[in-house]
Amino acid sequence: MIPNRSDSPILPDRLENWEQFAMELRLDSQTGRLRARWQCIPRLRRNMQLYETRDEGFAQLCHRRDRGQSVADFWRQKVVEDAQPRADWEPVNYRELALAHLASYLEPTCDRAAKHAAEKYEEISWEDGFSIARQVIYAQNQLVDFLKTYRRDGQATIQTYIQGILIKIIRAEASVGRASQWRLLCETSRKELRQALSKMGVGEAQISRMILARQCFKEVYVLNRVKNPQRKAGGRWPSPLNADFAAAADSYNAQKYLPSMPLEVMAGAEIGAEEMAALMQECIQALRNQFNSIMGATSLEEMTESFGYEATDGEGGGTRRRSPVMEASPDMWQSLEAELGESATAEVEAKLRAALRAALSSGDDLVEIRIGDSCWPCDRRKMLLMHYGLGMTEQQVADYLNINQCTVNRHINKSKKILLKTLTELSSPETWMKQYVSQWLKADYATPDRADLIQAALDKSLPKIPPQDQELLSLLYGRQMSISNIAQKMKIFPSDVAARLETAEANLHSDLLKTFDHWLKDYVKLWLTRFYRQPIELGLIQQLNALDTFTRDLLTLRYGQRRHETQIAGILGVDASQVPDLIGQGKIDLQENFAGWLGAELDIYLGRDKAGKIINSMVADFLELFYQKSSY
C-alpha cells in the first residue's frame, strides 16, 4: 500500500502530442517501490495516424502546443455529438476508439486526483485512489456522462473538470468502503480474478478450485453480511465471520461434484472453513498485486477488446468482429518458433522464401531488392513491399500505381495462397493431428496445459460439441469410467457410447483443423510483414547514420534515453527553447533522406502529398522501435 503522495510513482513525460492519446500507464514494484512507464498501444497509434492523414483539421490540432487540449476536445466531440456524421473512411467503432484516446489522455489526471485525495484524507491511500479513478475513466458509459456535462466555454480544461469529479468520487467511494478488500473480492469479475491468480503464478487446476470457492463465499457473505437488515445501508462492508467461511465451505463441497464442474475441481479434496478463509485471502492478495502490474481489465487493450472490435490497419474498411478462434500474434509465433528450434525455423524460412521466389518467377514478375550483401524477391511494381514493408493499405498502393484496388488485392492474395500452401505442406496437420487429439484426451483431458497452444485450442473446442457428448468425455477421460459403466449410467447400449465418443473426438479434430488453418494464415501475414520490413529498416538505419553527429546525438537523447528538453539542452549546450524545433528538424532531415533513398534504391517516390505522410509515420515508428531494440 502507498500511504501518501511522497510514496506514489512519478509519471514520465509524454513528449509527443500523439503519445498523450495512444499510450497506457504500466507500473511495476520489482524494486520495492512503484515505478511508472508508458507503453504505446498500436491500434490507438494507428487510429491517430489515420485521422492525421485523412482529416487536415485534426492534423493541425496535433501540432498545437496546448498540451493536447485541442485534440482532447476533438475526441470529446466524437463521443458526445450524436448528430455528427461518420466519414466513409472512419472506423465503424470510432466513438469507442475516441473514448479509448480520452482514457489515455486522462491517465495523469487519475494520478493527480489520487495524490490530492491521499494528501487531504488520511484514510485514503494513493493506490486505492488511483485504482478507483482509473475504474471511472475506463467505465465508458460513466465517462460519456461526464463528458456530456462538460462545457467548453467554462474556464476549466477537460482534465481539470474530470479531476474535480474524480476527487469527489474517490472520497465517496473510500468512505463507504469501496476499497474494502471484501468488496473488492466480491465485485471483481471471474475473468479478472482468473487473470490476477494466473499472474501471481497459481496453477490452472488450483485457479478453477479458487474460482468456485470465491463464488460460494460470495453467495454466503453477501446474503449474511452485506444484505443483513441490521447493516446500515451505504456503510463499510463488514468482515466475515467464521460461520460464513464454514457455510461457504459446505456449499463448495456440495457443488464440486456437479457434472458441469471442471475435472480439476471434481478431483480435488473437500475443504473446511480454515482453508476457505485462506483461499479468499489468497484471492485478495492476487487482486492487490493485479493493481500494481496495471495489466488487468483497466488496460486500454482490454477496454478495446471488450467492445468486440478490432480496428483494421487501413482506411475505409471500418472494423471487423473478432474471430472466435484463438488469434495469432507475433509473441505467439515467437514462442512457437522457439519450440521448433533454430534448424526447423530456418527450414520454414528457406521454404517460404523459395516459394515466394518461385511464385513471382512463374509469372515473370520477379525483381530482386538488393541492399548490401542481402536481397529480397519482390514483384515488379513493388506491391508486396509497399503493403507489408511500408504499411500502405491496398487502396493507397492502388492510388500510387494508378490501378484498381481489386487488382492489388488479387496480386497480394495470390502470393499469400502460395505461401499458405507451402506452410500447410510443411506442417502436414492431417498426418499427426488425429492421433494428437486421441492422445490428449487420454493423457491431458483432465488437466490441460493451457500454456500449450494446441492444448489450449482443444480446451476451447470442448464447449462447442453437444453437451451430452461433453458428458461422455468427462465420464470416460475425467472420471476414468469404463464404456460399459457409462452405458449403464446413461441407459444406452455400449455400442452407442462408443459411436458417440468417436463422433465427439472427430468434432474436436475438425475444430482443431480450422483453428490451425487460421494460425497458418496469420503466420503468412506476419512472415510477409517481417520479411519486407527488413529492407525498409536497413534503409532507415543507413539514413539515420548518414545524419550529422549533432542530430544523431539529439535523436538518441530524445528517443533512446527519453531525456527531457532541459536535460538535452544541458548535454548538448543549446537553449532549452530550441530543443523541440531541433528535434523536429532532425526528424524532417531523416524523412527527406529516407524519401530520397526510397526513390534511388527502390524506385518508390512518395512526395509531400497524402502518400508522403506514410514516410512521416514510418520514421516516427522507426525512431521509437529502433531505440527500444538497441542497447539504450
XYZ file of C-alpha atoms in Angstrom:
632
model
C 0.000 0.000 0.000
C 1.101 3.557 -0.672
C 0.194 5.702 2.311
C 0.851 9.164 0.908
C 1.855 11.204 -2.086
C 5.591 11.012 -1.441
C 5.498 7.220 -1.968
C 3.496 7.369 -5.191
C 5.317 6.856 -8.511
C 6.496 9.744 -10.678
C 4.886 9.628 -14.116
C 7.352 10.184 -17.002
C 6.576 12.934 -19.507
C 4.787 12.084 -22.742
C 6.689 14.403 -25.037
C 4.983 13.879 -28.409
C 1.370 15.002 -28.827
C 0.227 11.599 -30.080
C 1.715 9.893 -27.016
C -0.894 11.536 -24.799
C -3.657 9.718 -26.676
C -2.114 6.345 -27.546
C -0.158 5.184 -24.502
C -1.198 3.394 -21.330
C 0.445 3.515 -17.940
C 2.286 0.464 -16.667
C 3.564 0.130 -13.106
C 5.973 -2.324 -11.550
C 7.191 -2.795 -7.992
C 10.139 -5.142 -8.533
C 12.492 -2.745 -6.750
C 10.172 -2.471 -3.743
C 8.841 0.888 -4.920
C 6.288 1.566 -7.607
C 7.793 2.803 -10.871
C 5.782 4.066 -13.820
C 6.368 3.858 -17.562
C 4.309 4.497 -20.676
C 3.636 1.851 -23.293
C 2.332 2.526 -26.789
C -0.978 0.928 -27.815
C -0.504 0.167 -31.539
C -4.163 0.315 -32.561
C -4.594 3.734 -30.971
C -1.368 4.925 -32.593
C -2.690 3.730 -35.969
C -6.001 5.495 -35.390
C -4.191 8.764 -34.657
C -2.210 8.353 -37.871
C -5.396 7.624 -39.826
C -7.065 10.858 -38.697
C -3.877 12.870 -39.260
C -3.750 11.543 -42.822
C -7.413 11.978 -43.735
C -8.522 14.999 -41.648
C -6.457 18.153 -42.269
C -8.161 19.977 -39.394
C -7.192 17.208 -36.980
C -3.608 17.247 -38.266
C -3.405 20.957 -37.474
C -4.721 20.354 -33.949
C -1.965 17.806 -33.390
C 0.677 20.486 -33.934
C -0.776 22.952 -31.441
C 1.315 23.412 -28.318
C -1.597 23.370 -25.896
C -0.765 20.123 -24.072
C -3.240 18.171 -26.172
C -6.310 20.157 -25.118
C -7.487 20.744 -28.700
C -7.065 17.075 -29.645
C -8.877 16.018 -26.457
C -11.807 18.252 -27.346
C -11.837 16.773 -30.862
C -12.254 13.268 -29.422
C -14.811 14.555 -26.896
C -16.968 15.871 -29.732
C -16.760 12.484 -31.456
C -18.184 10.916 -28.302
C -20.946 13.338 -27.310
C -22.255 14.736 -30.619
C -24.637 12.037 -31.872
C -25.665 14.043 -34.937
C -22.107 14.204 -36.222
C -21.958 12.113 -39.437
C -19.294 9.421 -39.846
C -16.946 9.852 -42.792
C -16.653 6.835 -45.079
C -13.004 6.358 -44.061
C -13.661 6.442 -40.317
C -13.805 3.133 -38.377
C -17.287 1.899 -37.535
C -16.399 1.986 -33.821
C -14.876 5.458 -33.952
C -16.713 6.540 -30.788
C -15.273 3.648 -28.783
C -11.807 4.482 -30.097
C -12.331 8.137 -29.189
C -13.175 7.057 -25.629
C -10.002 4.975 -25.516
C -7.958 8.004 -26.659
C -9.524 10.132 -23.921
C -8.907 7.456 -21.288
C -5.225 7.503 -22.261
C -5.198 11.302 -22.078
C -6.778 11.259 -18.596
C -4.328 8.772 -17.022
C -2.221 11.592 -15.451
C -5.466 13.170 -14.238
C -6.178 9.979 -12.270
C -2.731 10.276 -10.710
C -3.273 13.925 -9.716
C -6.718 13.171 -8.273
C -5.340 10.250 -6.263
C -2.461 12.336 -4.896
C -4.822 15.148 -3.913
C -7.158 12.710 -2.127
C -4.257 10.948 -0.380
C -2.923 14.271 0.917
C -6.289 15.618 2.058
C -7.860 12.472 3.507
C -5.752 10.369 5.829
C -7.779 7.191 5.348
C -7.212 7.150 1.557
C -4.025 5.745 0.030
C -2.743 6.784 -3.387
C -3.024 3.187 -4.530
C -6.741 2.909 -3.728
C -7.461 6.409 -5.023
C -5.708 5.770 -8.320
C -7.437 2.414 -8.744
C -10.876 3.985 -8.177
C -10.106 6.853 -10.570
C -8.985 4.528 -13.359
C -12.094 2.398 -12.960
C -14.130 5.555 -13.563
C -12.361 6.698 -16.748
C -12.461 3.184 -18.226
C -16.182 2.777 -17.499
C -17.262 4.046 -20.920
C -20.870 4.921 -20.084
C -19.842 6.847 -16.973
C -17.123 8.730 -18.828
C -19.581 9.666 -21.583
C -21.956 11.141 -18.991
C -19.171 13.305 -17.544
C -18.063 14.466 -20.998
C -21.623 15.491 -21.870
C -21.825 17.770 -18.829
C -18.520 19.495 -19.645
C -18.821 22.942 -21.218
C -16.031 24.332 -23.377
C -16.997 27.909 -22.589
C -16.054 27.421 -18.931
C -12.645 28.194 -17.510
C -11.735 24.579 -16.672
C -9.979 22.273 -19.122
C -11.267 18.733 -19.608
C -8.502 17.463 -17.320
C -9.294 19.940 -14.539
C -13.013 19.247 -14.831
C -12.615 15.453 -14.687
C -10.055 15.753 -11.874
C -12.620 17.544 -9.688
C -15.143 14.787 -10.355
C -12.605 12.041 -9.620
C -11.604 13.575 -6.283
C -15.237 13.596 -5.146
C -15.749 10.003 -6.331
C -12.582 8.791 -4.600
C -13.664 10.392 -1.356
C -17.203 8.993 -1.629
C -16.092 5.510 -2.645
C -13.442 5.270 0.065
C -15.832 6.490 2.755
C -18.277 3.627 2.124
C -15.574 1.025 1.801
C -15.323 0.660 -1.980
C -11.657 -0.084 -1.407
C -12.594 -2.706 1.225
C -10.881 -6.000 0.498
C -14.175 -7.892 0.853
C -15.951 -5.611 -1.588
C -13.004 -5.953 -3.963
C -13.191 -9.736 -3.662
C -16.932 -9.931 -4.300
C -17.279 -7.352 -7.074
C -14.329 -8.397 -9.216
C -15.416 -10.359 -12.275
C -14.489 -14.005 -12.726
C -12.306 -13.122 -15.722
C -10.359 -10.510 -13.774
C -9.862 -12.845 -10.816
C -8.604 -15.591 -13.119
C -6.112 -13.184 -14.705
C -4.909 -11.970 -11.318
C -4.386 -15.502 -9.988
C -2.613 -16.584 -13.158
C -0.210 -13.628 -12.984
C 0.542 -14.486 -9.371
C 1.718 -17.914 -10.543
C -1.230 -20.016 -9.352
C -1.651 -23.228 -11.386
C -4.677 -23.694 -13.625
C -6.132 -26.555 -11.572
C -5.927 -24.506 -8.359
C -7.404 -21.455 -10.137
C -10.514 -23.451 -11.078
C -10.955 -24.506 -7.440
C -10.440 -20.923 -6.198
C -12.976 -19.552 -8.685
C -15.626 -21.923 -7.335
C -14.602 -21.162 -3.739
C -14.957 -17.407 -4.327
C -18.405 -17.944 -5.871
C -19.582 -19.969 -2.859
C -18.124 -17.467 -0.389
C -19.703 -14.514 -2.216
C -23.178 -16.087 -2.106
C -22.948 -16.701 1.645
C -21.171 -13.469 2.623
C -23.373 -11.070 0.626
C -26.557 -12.656 1.986
C -25.382 -12.880 5.619
C -23.397 -9.646 5.961
C -23.945 -7.146 3.123
C -27.730 -7.606 2.836
C -28.217 -8.115 6.556
C -31.140 -5.896 7.699
C -29.074 -4.769 10.707
C -26.329 -3.351 8.479
C -26.651 0.372 7.729
C -27.165 0.965 4.006
C -24.119 2.530 2.352
C -21.810 1.622 5.193
C -18.482 -0.202 5.055
C -18.597 -3.847 4.083
C -18.066 -5.811 7.334
C -15.578 -8.606 7.898
C -16.974 -12.138 7.519
C -17.446 -14.450 10.487
C -16.095 -17.980 10.886
C -19.641 -19.222 10.331
C -19.603 -17.589 6.862
C -16.434 -19.445 5.870
C -17.869 -22.714 7.187
C -21.122 -22.283 5.240
C -19.175 -21.369 2.098
C -17.020 -24.495 2.508
C -20.140 -26.681 2.801
C -21.523 -25.109 -0.374
C -18.219 -25.736 -2.178
C -18.133 -29.393 -1.143
C -21.690 -29.870 -2.400
C -21.131 -28.165 -5.768
C -17.746 -29.666 -6.639
C -19.361 -32.950 -7.749
C -21.807 -31.391 -10.199
C -21.341 -32.647 -13.807
C -20.745 -29.092 -15.032
C -17.677 -28.634 -12.805
C -14.163 -28.784 -14.348
C -12.343 -32.078 -13.847
C -9.665 -30.492 -11.682
C -12.405 -29.349 -9.252
C -14.070 -32.778 -9.123
C -10.734 -34.474 -8.497
C -9.741 -32.113 -5.682
C -10.280 -32.750 -1.971
C -13.086 -31.254 0.076
C -12.258 -28.148 2.144
C -13.085 -26.742 5.564
C -13.680 -23.278 6.993
C -9.991 -22.525 7.588
C -8.973 -23.452 4.049
C -11.861 -21.407 2.642
C -10.613 -18.352 4.585
C -7.058 -18.946 3.352
C -8.239 -19.230 -0.266
C -10.134 -15.952 -0.006
C -7.064 -14.169 1.395
C -5.009 -15.537 -1.495
C -7.595 -14.197 -3.970
C -7.472 -10.776 -2.311
C -3.675 -10.725 -2.477
C -3.759 -11.610 -6.186
C -6.194 -8.758 -6.867
C -3.981 -6.322 -4.958
C -0.975 -7.487 -6.988
C -3.030 -7.067 -10.140
C -3.306 -3.367 -9.435
C 0.459 -2.976 -9.155
C 1.015 -4.560 -12.567
C -1.703 -2.414 -14.227
C -2.229 -5.159 -16.774
C -5.736 -6.262 -15.909
C -9.164 -5.143 -17.022
C -8.280 -1.457 -16.805
C -5.746 -1.570 -19.631
C -6.533 0.155 -22.910
C -6.152 -3.093 -24.823
C -8.758 -4.941 -22.798
C -11.036 -1.932 -22.858
C -10.957 -2.018 -26.670
C -11.370 -5.789 -26.730
C -14.442 -5.512 -24.524
C -16.168 -3.601 -27.332
C -15.870 -6.671 -29.537
C -13.986 -4.908 -32.316
C -10.524 -4.860 -33.756
C -9.545 -1.796 -35.793
C -8.053 -2.508 -39.200
C -4.767 -1.002 -40.279
C -6.243 0.519 -43.376
C -8.721 3.193 -44.310
C -12.313 2.911 -45.383
C -12.584 -0.700 -44.275
C -14.077 0.112 -40.915
C -13.654 -2.651 -38.364
C -14.413 -6.306 -38.074
C -15.722 -8.503 -35.317
C -13.141 -10.574 -33.527
C -12.802 -14.149 -34.695
C -13.947 -16.776 -32.181
C -10.772 -18.798 -32.743
C -7.508 -18.133 -30.961
C -5.773 -15.299 -32.801
C -2.120 -15.467 -33.732
C 0.236 -12.734 -32.649
C 3.956 -12.041 -33.078
C 4.514 -13.214 -29.487
C 2.614 -16.426 -30.191
C 4.776 -17.243 -33.166
C 7.987 -16.320 -31.387
C 7.020 -18.918 -28.781
C 6.203 -21.456 -31.474
C 9.481 -20.823 -33.299
C 11.347 -21.192 -30.020
C 9.746 -24.623 -29.562
C 10.612 -25.655 -33.127
C 14.266 -24.811 -32.650
C 16.671 -22.963 -34.904
C 17.011 -25.674 -37.542
C 13.259 -26.141 -38.055
C 12.654 -22.394 -38.088
C 15.439 -21.931 -40.637
C 13.847 -24.628 -42.822
C 10.469 -22.862 -42.712
C 12.144 -19.557 -43.578
C 14.033 -21.088 -46.526
C 10.942 -22.888 -47.875
C 8.761 -19.782 -47.721
C 11.406 -17.620 -49.358
C 11.846 -20.207 -52.145
C 8.081 -20.490 -52.645
C 7.726 -16.725 -52.915
C 10.557 -16.522 -55.432
C 9.080 -19.376 -57.495
C 5.621 -17.790 -57.481
C 6.937 -14.452 -58.734
C 9.231 -16.112 -61.322
C 6.398 -18.199 -62.780
C 4.536 -15.044 -63.720
C 7.660 -13.270 -64.973
C 7.085 -10.772 -62.160
C 10.301 -11.228 -60.179
C 12.753 -8.467 -59.307
C 15.476 -8.508 -56.666
C 15.753 -5.849 -53.973
C 19.424 -5.760 -53.045
C 20.812 -3.867 -50.061
C 24.401 -4.585 -49.209
C 25.008 -8.340 -49.360
C 21.342 -9.278 -48.913
C 18.495 -9.459 -51.406
C 14.719 -9.905 -51.258
C 12.480 -11.219 -54.060
C 9.630 -8.875 -54.925
C 7.106 -8.164 -57.661
C 7.996 -5.608 -60.318
C 5.503 -2.999 -59.176
C 6.591 -3.406 -55.508
C 3.041 -4.082 -54.283
C 4.191 -6.544 -51.619
C 6.931 -4.206 -50.456
C 4.644 -1.193 -50.244
C 1.845 -3.106 -48.481
C 3.884 -5.130 -45.980
C 7.135 -3.177 -45.815
C 5.820 0.393 -45.797
C 2.474 -0.486 -44.226
C 0.449 1.063 -47.056
C -3.167 -0.056 -47.416
C -4.275 -1.795 -50.597
C -6.127 1.375 -51.610
C -3.013 3.511 -51.048
C -0.965 1.117 -53.175
C -3.632 1.237 -55.885
C -3.727 5.050 -55.809
C 0.070 5.229 -56.075
C 0.163 2.814 -59.052
C -2.987 4.313 -60.601
C -4.714 0.940 -60.768
C -7.834 -0.637 -59.262
C -7.714 -1.753 -55.623
C -9.105 -5.162 -56.626
C -6.009 -5.722 -58.770
C -3.780 -5.100 -55.779
C -5.898 -7.419 -53.628
C -5.739 -10.260 -56.174
C -1.981 -9.923 -56.532
C -1.358 -9.961 -52.776
C -3.766 -12.852 -52.178
C -2.085 -14.903 -54.901
C 1.238 -14.720 -53.068
C -0.408 -15.428 -49.715
C -2.153 -18.550 -51.057
C 1.105 -19.965 -52.397
C 2.854 -19.352 -49.073
C -0.089 -20.866 -47.191
C 0.072 -23.983 -49.347
C 3.798 -24.293 -48.659
C 3.310 -23.834 -44.920
C 0.477 -26.394 -44.865
C 2.650 -28.955 -46.666
C 5.456 -28.351 -44.178
C 3.228 -28.721 -41.120
C 1.138 -31.621 -42.550
C -1.616 -31.362 -39.909
C -3.617 -34.272 -41.362
C -0.749 -36.687 -40.680
C -0.491 -36.129 -36.935
C -3.462 -34.177 -35.641
C -5.964 -37.035 -35.272
C -3.520 -39.071 -33.212
C -2.643 -35.971 -31.175
C -6.318 -35.441 -30.238
C -6.661 -39.081 -29.136
C -3.513 -38.940 -27.008
C -4.519 -35.599 -25.492
C -7.885 -36.984 -24.399
C -6.227 -39.948 -22.705
C -3.333 -38.093 -21.062
C -4.248 -34.431 -20.566
C -8.029 -34.036 -20.780
C -8.455 -33.711 -17.008
C -5.526 -31.286 -16.567
C -4.899 -29.473 -19.879
C -1.746 -27.383 -20.202
C -3.310 -24.122 -21.355
C 0.135 -22.604 -21.885
C 0.475 -25.042 -24.803
C -1.088 -23.543 -27.945
C -2.679 -26.741 -29.229
C -3.913 -27.938 -25.834
C -5.407 -24.507 -25.194
C -7.198 -24.684 -28.566
C -8.601 -28.141 -27.754
C -9.771 -26.899 -24.368
C -11.629 -24.062 -26.135
C -13.156 -26.558 -28.582
C -14.756 -28.727 -25.885
C -17.739 -26.391 -25.207
C -18.551 -26.395 -28.937
C -19.548 -30.069 -29.044
C -23.041 -31.168 -27.848
C -23.481 -31.226 -24.036
C -24.307 -34.942 -23.979
C -21.028 -35.701 -25.774
C -19.156 -33.445 -23.359
C -20.594 -35.504 -20.510
C -19.427 -38.732 -22.137
C -15.883 -37.380 -22.490
C -15.973 -36.230 -18.864
C -17.055 -39.677 -17.642
C -14.537 -41.604 -19.762
C -11.439 -39.407 -19.562
C -12.192 -37.382 -16.428
C -13.684 -39.934 -14.029
C -11.994 -42.879 -15.783
C -15.241 -44.846 -16.072
C -15.426 -47.810 -18.429
C -17.648 -47.751 -21.514
C -19.887 -50.445 -20.019
C -20.350 -48.464 -16.794
C -21.067 -45.308 -18.805
C -23.653 -47.195 -20.855
C -25.308 -48.447 -17.674
C -25.306 -44.924 -16.185
C -26.654 -43.319 -19.367
C -29.079 -46.227 -20.033
C -27.853 -46.727 -23.606
C -26.009 -49.530 -25.408
C -22.185 -49.684 -25.144
C -22.003 -49.550 -28.943
C -23.900 -46.253 -28.870
C -21.472 -44.894 -26.274
C -18.500 -45.869 -28.444
C -20.093 -44.313 -31.541
C -20.852 -41.033 -29.770
C -17.342 -40.896 -28.327
C -15.930 -41.379 -31.825
C -18.133 -38.557 -33.113
C -17.056 -36.235 -30.282
C -13.388 -36.948 -30.987
C -13.941 -36.308 -34.715
C -15.612 -32.975 -33.902
C -12.620 -31.943 -31.772
C -10.283 -32.929 -34.592
C -12.293 -30.929 -37.148
C -12.422 -27.818 -34.972
C -8.689 -28.017 -34.268
C -8.001 -28.209 -38.013
C -9.977 -24.998 -38.544
C -8.092 -23.250 -35.743
C -4.772 -24.454 -37.131
C -5.709 -23.140 -40.569
C -6.361 -19.693 -39.051
C -2.953 -19.828 -37.365
C -1.237 -20.624 -40.650
C -2.987 -17.747 -42.424
C -1.968 -15.344 -39.681
C 1.573 -16.662 -39.777
C 1.801 -15.942 -43.514
C 0.765 -12.312 -42.893
C 3.288 -11.957 -40.072
C 6.029 -13.558 -42.141
C 5.422 -11.252 -45.111
C 5.429 -8.205 -42.828
C 8.640 -9.257 -41.114
C 10.237 -10.227 -44.447
C 9.568 -6.926 -46.249
C 10.198 -4.759 -43.194
C 13.842 -5.876 -43.205
C 14.975 -3.887 -46.282
C 12.953 -0.859 -45.136
C 14.550 -0.909 -41.688
C 18.005 -1.288 -43.210
C 17.356 1.777 -45.354
C 16.177 3.776 -42.345
C 19.252 2.764 -40.353
C 21.505 3.823 -43.240
C 19.830 7.226 -43.428
C 19.940 7.666 -39.650
C 23.680 7.008 -39.695
C 24.049 9.485 -42.548
C 22.810 12.372 -40.366
C 25.359 14.685 -38.788
C 26.699 13.794 -35.336
C 24.769 16.526 -33.520
C 21.426 15.388 -34.957
C 22.160 11.726 -34.181
C 23.046 12.624 -30.594
C 19.884 14.717 -30.336
C 17.626 11.887 -31.524
C 19.446 9.398 -29.295
C 18.864 11.530 -26.209
C 15.203 12.057 -27.099
C 14.151 8.613 -28.322
C 16.829 6.367 -26.898
C 17.306 7.781 -23.410
C 13.935 9.574 -23.168
C 15.606 12.728 -21.823
C 13.599 15.864 -21.073
C 14.147 19.017 -23.125
C 16.085 20.751 -20.327
C 18.357 17.735 -19.918
C 19.014 17.562 -23.663
C 19.792 21.277 -23.704
C 22.331 20.895 -20.894
C 24.088 17.948 -22.510
C 24.300 19.475 -25.994
C 24.889 23.053 -24.854
C 21.873 24.651 -26.525
C 18.945 26.726 -25.296
C 16.071 24.574 -23.967
C 13.544 26.509 -26.041
C 15.373 25.416 -29.201
C 15.238 21.679 -28.443
C 11.703 20.972 -29.803
C 12.499 22.710 -33.076
C 15.867 20.937 -33.334
C 14.210 17.556 -32.767
C 11.547 18.409 -35.328
C 14.189 19.410 -37.861
C 16.125 16.211 -37.181
C 13.043 14.147 -37.948
C 12.424 16.152 -41.124
C 16.023 15.553 -42.228
C 15.602 11.822 -41.655
C 12.282 11.832 -43.523
C 13.782 13.609 -46.514
C 16.813 11.307 -46.573
C 14.579 8.256 -46.363
C 12.291 9.545 -49.130
C 15.324 10.057 -51.348
C 16.604 6.563 -50.537
C 13.237 5.007 -51.436
C 13.341 6.683 -54.815
C 17.014 5.974 -55.585
C 17.202 2.384 -54.285
C 13.645 1.044 -54.604
C 12.128 3.261 -57.316
C 9.295 4.298 -54.971
C 8.610 8.041 -54.933
C 6.430 9.321 -52.122
C 6.209 13.092 -52.167
C 4.705 15.562 -49.696
C 1.089 14.801 -50.607
C -1.033 12.243 -48.743
C 1.395 9.482 -49.695
C 4.220 11.485 -48.148
C 2.581 11.149 -44.740
C 3.372 7.448 -44.931
C 7.048 8.361 -44.690
C 6.368 10.551 -41.665
C 4.630 7.672 -39.901
C 7.356 5.200 -40.866
C 10.086 7.458 -39.477
C 8.152 8.167 -36.260
C 7.563 4.461 -35.603
C 11.143 3.611 -36.543
C 12.610 6.088 -34.058
C 10.533 4.600 -31.260
C 11.154 0.934 -32.111
C 14.799 1.202 -33.209
C 15.952 2.617 -29.900
C 13.844 0.116 -27.955
C 15.706 -2.707 -29.714
C 19.082 -1.037 -29.202
C 21.145 -1.014 -26.034
C 19.929 2.401 -24.853
